[in-house]
Structure formats: C-alpha cells, structure tokens
PDB file of C-alpha atoms in Angstrom:
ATOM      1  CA  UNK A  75      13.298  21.760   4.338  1.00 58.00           C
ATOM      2  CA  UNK A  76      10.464  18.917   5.125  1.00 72.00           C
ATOM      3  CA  UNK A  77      12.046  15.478   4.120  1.00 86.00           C
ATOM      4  CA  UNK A  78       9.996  13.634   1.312  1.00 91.00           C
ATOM      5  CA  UNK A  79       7.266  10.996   2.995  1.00 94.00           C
ATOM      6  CA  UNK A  80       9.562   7.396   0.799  1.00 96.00           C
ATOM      7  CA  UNK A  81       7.268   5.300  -0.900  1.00 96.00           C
ATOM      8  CA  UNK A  82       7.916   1.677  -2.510  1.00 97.00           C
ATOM      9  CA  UNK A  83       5.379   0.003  -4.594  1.00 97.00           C
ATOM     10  CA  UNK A  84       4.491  -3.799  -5.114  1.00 97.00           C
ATOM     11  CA  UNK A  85       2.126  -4.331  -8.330  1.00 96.00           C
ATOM     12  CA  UNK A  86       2.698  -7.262 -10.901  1.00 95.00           C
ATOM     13  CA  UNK A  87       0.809  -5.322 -13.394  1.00 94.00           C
ATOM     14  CA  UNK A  88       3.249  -2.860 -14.781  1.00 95.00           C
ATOM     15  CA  UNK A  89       0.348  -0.778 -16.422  1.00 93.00           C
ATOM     16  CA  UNK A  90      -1.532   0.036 -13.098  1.00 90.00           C
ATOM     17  CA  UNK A  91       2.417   0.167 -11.190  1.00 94.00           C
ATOM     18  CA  UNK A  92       3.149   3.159 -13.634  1.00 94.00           C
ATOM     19  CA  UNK A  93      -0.191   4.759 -13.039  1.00 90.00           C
ATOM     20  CA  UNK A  94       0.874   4.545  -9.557  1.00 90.00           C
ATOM     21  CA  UNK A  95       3.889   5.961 -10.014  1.00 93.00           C
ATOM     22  CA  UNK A  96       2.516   8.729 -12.177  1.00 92.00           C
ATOM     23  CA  UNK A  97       0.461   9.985  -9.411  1.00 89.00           C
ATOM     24  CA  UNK A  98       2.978   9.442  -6.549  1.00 90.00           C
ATOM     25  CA  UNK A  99       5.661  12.176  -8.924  1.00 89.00           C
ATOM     26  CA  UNK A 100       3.042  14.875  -9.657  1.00 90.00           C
ATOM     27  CA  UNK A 101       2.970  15.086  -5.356  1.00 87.00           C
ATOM     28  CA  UNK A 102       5.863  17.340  -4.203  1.00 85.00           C
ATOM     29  CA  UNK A 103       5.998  15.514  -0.571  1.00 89.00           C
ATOM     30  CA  UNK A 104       5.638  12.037  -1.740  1.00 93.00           C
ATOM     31  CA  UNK A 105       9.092   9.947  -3.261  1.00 94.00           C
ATOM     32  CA  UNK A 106       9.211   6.746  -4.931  1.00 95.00           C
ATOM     33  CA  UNK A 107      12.389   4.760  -3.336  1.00 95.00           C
ATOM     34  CA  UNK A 108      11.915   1.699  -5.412  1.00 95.00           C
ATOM     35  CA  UNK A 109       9.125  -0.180  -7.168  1.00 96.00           C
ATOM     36  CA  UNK A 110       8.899  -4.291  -7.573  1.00 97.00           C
ATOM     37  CA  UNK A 111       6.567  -6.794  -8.971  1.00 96.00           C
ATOM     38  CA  UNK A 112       5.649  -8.947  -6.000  1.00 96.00           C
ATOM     39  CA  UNK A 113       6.072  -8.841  -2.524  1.00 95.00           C
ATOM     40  CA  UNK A 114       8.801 -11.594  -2.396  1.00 96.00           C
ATOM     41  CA  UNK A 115      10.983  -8.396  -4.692  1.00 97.00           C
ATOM     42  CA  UNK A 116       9.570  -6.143  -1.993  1.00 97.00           C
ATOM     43  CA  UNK A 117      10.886  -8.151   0.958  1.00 96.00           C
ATOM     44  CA  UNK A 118      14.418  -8.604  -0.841  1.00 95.00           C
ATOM     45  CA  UNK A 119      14.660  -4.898  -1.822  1.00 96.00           C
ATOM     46  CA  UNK A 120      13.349  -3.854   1.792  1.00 96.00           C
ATOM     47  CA  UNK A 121      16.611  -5.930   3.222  1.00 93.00           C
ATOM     48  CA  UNK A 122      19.236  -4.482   0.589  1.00 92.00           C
ATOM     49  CA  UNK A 123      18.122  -0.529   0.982  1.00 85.00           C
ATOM     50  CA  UNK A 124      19.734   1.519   3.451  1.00 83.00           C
ATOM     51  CA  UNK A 125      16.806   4.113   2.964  1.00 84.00           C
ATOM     52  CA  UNK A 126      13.563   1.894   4.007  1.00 93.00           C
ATOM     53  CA  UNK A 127       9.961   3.527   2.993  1.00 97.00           C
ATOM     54  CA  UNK A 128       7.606   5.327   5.047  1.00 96.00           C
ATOM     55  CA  UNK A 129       4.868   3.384   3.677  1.00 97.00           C
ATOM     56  CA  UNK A 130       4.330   0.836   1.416  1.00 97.00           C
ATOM     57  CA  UNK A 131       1.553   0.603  -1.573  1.00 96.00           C
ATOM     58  CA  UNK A 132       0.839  -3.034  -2.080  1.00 96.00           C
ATOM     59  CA  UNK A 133      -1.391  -5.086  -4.559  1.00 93.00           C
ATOM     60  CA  UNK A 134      -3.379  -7.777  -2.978  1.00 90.00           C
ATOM     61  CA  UNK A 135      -2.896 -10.468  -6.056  1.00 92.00           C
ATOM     62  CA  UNK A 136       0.319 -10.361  -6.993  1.00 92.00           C
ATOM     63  CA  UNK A 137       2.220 -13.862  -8.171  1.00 92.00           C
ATOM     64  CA  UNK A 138       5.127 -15.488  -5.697  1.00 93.00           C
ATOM     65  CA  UNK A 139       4.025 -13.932  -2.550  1.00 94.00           C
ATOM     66  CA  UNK A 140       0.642 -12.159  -2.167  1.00 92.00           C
ATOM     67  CA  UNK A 141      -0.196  -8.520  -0.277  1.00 91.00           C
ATOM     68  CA  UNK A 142      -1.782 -10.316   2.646  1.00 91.00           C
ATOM     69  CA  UNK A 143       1.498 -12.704   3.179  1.00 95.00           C
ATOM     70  CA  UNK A 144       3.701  -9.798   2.065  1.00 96.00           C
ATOM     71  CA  UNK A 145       2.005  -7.658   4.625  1.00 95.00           C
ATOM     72  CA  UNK A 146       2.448 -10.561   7.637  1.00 95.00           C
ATOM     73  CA  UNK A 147       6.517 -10.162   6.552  1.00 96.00           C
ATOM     74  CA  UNK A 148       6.769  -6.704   6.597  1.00 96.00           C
ATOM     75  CA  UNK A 149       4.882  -6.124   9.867  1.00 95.00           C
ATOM     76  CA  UNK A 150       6.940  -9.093  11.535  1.00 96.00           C
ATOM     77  CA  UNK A 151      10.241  -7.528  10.344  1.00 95.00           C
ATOM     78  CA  UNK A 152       9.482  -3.859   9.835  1.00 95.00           C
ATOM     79  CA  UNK A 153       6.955  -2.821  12.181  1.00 95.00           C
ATOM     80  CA  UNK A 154       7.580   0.459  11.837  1.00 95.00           C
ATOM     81  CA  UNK A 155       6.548   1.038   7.851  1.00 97.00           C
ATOM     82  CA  UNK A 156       2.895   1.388   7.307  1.00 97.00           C
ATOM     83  CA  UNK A 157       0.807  -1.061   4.435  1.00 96.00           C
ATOM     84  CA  UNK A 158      -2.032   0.527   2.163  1.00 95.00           C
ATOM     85  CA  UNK A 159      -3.211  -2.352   0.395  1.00 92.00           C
ATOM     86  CA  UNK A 160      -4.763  -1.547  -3.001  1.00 87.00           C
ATOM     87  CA  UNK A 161      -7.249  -4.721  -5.233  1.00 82.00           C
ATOM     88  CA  UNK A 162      -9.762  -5.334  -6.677  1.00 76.00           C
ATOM     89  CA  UNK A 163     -10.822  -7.390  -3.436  1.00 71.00           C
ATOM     90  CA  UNK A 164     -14.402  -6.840  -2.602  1.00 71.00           C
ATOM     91  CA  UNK A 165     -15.402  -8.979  -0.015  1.00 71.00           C
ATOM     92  CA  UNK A 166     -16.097  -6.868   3.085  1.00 75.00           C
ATOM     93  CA  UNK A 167     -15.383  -9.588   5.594  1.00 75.00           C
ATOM     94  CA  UNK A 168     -11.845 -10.124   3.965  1.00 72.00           C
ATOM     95  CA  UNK A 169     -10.918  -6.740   3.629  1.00 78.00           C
ATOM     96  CA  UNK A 170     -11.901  -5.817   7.313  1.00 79.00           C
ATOM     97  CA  UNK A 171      -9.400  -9.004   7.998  1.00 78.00           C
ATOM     98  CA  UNK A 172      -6.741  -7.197   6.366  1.00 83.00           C
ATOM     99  CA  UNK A 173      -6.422  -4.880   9.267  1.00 85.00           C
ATOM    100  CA  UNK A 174      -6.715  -7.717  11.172  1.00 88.00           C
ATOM    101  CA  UNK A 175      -3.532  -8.317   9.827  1.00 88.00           C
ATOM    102  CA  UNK A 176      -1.575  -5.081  10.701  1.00 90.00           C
ATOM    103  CA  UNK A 177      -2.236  -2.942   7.176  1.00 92.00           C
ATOM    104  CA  UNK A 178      -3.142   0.702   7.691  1.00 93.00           C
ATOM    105  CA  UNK A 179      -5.588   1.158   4.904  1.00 90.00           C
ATOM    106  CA  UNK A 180      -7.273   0.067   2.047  1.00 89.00           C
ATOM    107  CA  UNK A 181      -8.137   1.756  -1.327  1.00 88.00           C
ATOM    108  CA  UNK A 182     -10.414  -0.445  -4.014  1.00 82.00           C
ATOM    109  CA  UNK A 183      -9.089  -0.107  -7.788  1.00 80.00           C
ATOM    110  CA  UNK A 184     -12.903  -0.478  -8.831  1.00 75.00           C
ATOM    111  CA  UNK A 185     -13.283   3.364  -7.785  1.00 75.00           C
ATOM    112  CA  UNK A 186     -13.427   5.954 -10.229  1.00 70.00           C
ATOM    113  CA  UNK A 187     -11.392   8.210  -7.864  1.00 74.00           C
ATOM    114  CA  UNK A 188      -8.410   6.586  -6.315  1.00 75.00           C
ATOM    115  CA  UNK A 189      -7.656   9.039  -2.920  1.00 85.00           C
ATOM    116  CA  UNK A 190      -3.807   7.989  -2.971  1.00 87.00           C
ATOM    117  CA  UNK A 191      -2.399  11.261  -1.269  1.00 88.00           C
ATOM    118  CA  UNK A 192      -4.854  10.985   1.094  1.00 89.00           C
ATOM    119  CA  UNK A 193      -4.700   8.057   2.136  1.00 91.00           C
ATOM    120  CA  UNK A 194      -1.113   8.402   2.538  1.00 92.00           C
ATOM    121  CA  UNK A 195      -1.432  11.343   4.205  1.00 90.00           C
ATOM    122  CA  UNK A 196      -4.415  10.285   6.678  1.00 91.00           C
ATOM    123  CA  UNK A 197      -2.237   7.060   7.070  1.00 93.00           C
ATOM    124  CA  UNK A 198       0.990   8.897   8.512  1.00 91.00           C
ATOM    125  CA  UNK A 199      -1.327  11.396  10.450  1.00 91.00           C
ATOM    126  CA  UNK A 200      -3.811   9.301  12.144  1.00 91.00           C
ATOM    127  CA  UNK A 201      -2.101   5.471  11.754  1.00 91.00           C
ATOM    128  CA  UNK A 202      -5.311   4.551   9.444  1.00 88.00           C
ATOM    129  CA  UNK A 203      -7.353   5.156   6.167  1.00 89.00           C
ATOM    130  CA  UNK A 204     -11.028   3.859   6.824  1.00 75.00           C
ATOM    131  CA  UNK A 205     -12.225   4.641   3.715  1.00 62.00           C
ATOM    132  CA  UNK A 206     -15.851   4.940   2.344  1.00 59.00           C
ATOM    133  CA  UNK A 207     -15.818   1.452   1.495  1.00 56.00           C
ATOM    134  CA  UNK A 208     -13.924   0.117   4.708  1.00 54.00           C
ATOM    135  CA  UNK A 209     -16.556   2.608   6.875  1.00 54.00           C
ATOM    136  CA  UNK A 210     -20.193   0.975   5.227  1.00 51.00           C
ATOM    137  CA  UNK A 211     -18.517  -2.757   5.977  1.00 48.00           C
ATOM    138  CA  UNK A 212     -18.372  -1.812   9.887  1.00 46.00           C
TER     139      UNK A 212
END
C-alpha cells in the first residue's frame, strides 16, 4: 500500500481554505493532516503533531504571521517539508524572491485553473513547480 503524500494548509480565508480542501479529498494520494488560519497556527500545530506534512500549502497574506515569514520558520526548523505558496501576489520580482527564500513553488489564485495535484506532485518529484507564470518572469 503507497502511504498518502500529508498535507496541512494555512489560509485566513475560510472560503478559499475549504476550496482547498475540497480539491485536496477528491485526490486518492493526497491527505489533509490539519488546516489553520495563519502561519503563526501553522508553526504551533507543526510543533504539537507527531505526524508532520509532506508539504505545506500556504497563503501569502494571511494576518499574525505572513507566508513569506511563515515560510523563513518552517525552512529554519523543518527543512525537510516542502512550501507551495499560493496569492494573489503578482509582482514577478517578488515572487521569484520567494524561492529565494526556500519555497518550492508557486501557484497564482488569479488563474482560472489552479494545477494543485500537480504542483504537488512535480514538487515531491523534481523539488520545484516553475509554473507558467514563474517560467515568463525568468
């Protein structure tokens, strides 16, 4: 039997968190471990769970501690779990900073089609998701 990929979410809105979540349960492979509003929640639940995530979805603005400063935590304590960082960020420059920063991809809520399992997927396979987006920036 092949062991679910975990997954824990970080989004303050809890409209776009359950979409999310929605799409992470109708993917056989994928499991949700736990979900929080901000990345300060995220750090907190990260400590207290015996069963830490693969990967980590995580909203860029998000109230008491952002995705990039959530992202500089995880990667200092947790090097191990990888960071897709999801927004409505649209700034080239800042987004190619992001990986600057140690997270393994990048998927833009303005799309129409939001590539979650694949990004996941390309993320544990190759280490990185360059998206479309991420590849016309370069």
């Amino acid at each position: 039997m092949v062991e679910k990929i975990k997954i824990a979410i970080a989004e303050d809105h809890p409209l776009m968190r359950k979409a999310i979540k929605d799409i992470v349960l109708q993917t056989s492979h994928l499991k949700i471990i736990f979900d929080v509003s901000n990345g300060s929640e995220l750090l907190i639940e990260i400590g207290k769970n015996k069963l830490q995530p693969d990967i980590i979805l995580i909203d860029y603005f998000m109230p008491v501690l952002n995705g990039l400063e959530t992202t500089k935590h995880i990667k200092a304590l947790y090097p191990n779990i990888k960071v897709l960082i999801f927004s409505h960020l649209d700034e080239k420059n800042a987004i190619k900073n992001l990986f600057y920063f140690g997270i393994n991809g990048f998927l833009s809520k303005k799309e129409r089609f939001f590539p979650l399992e694949t990004a996941i997927t390309e993320i544990l396979e190759t280490g990185y998701f360059l998206n479309n987006f991420y590849k016309k920036s370069i």
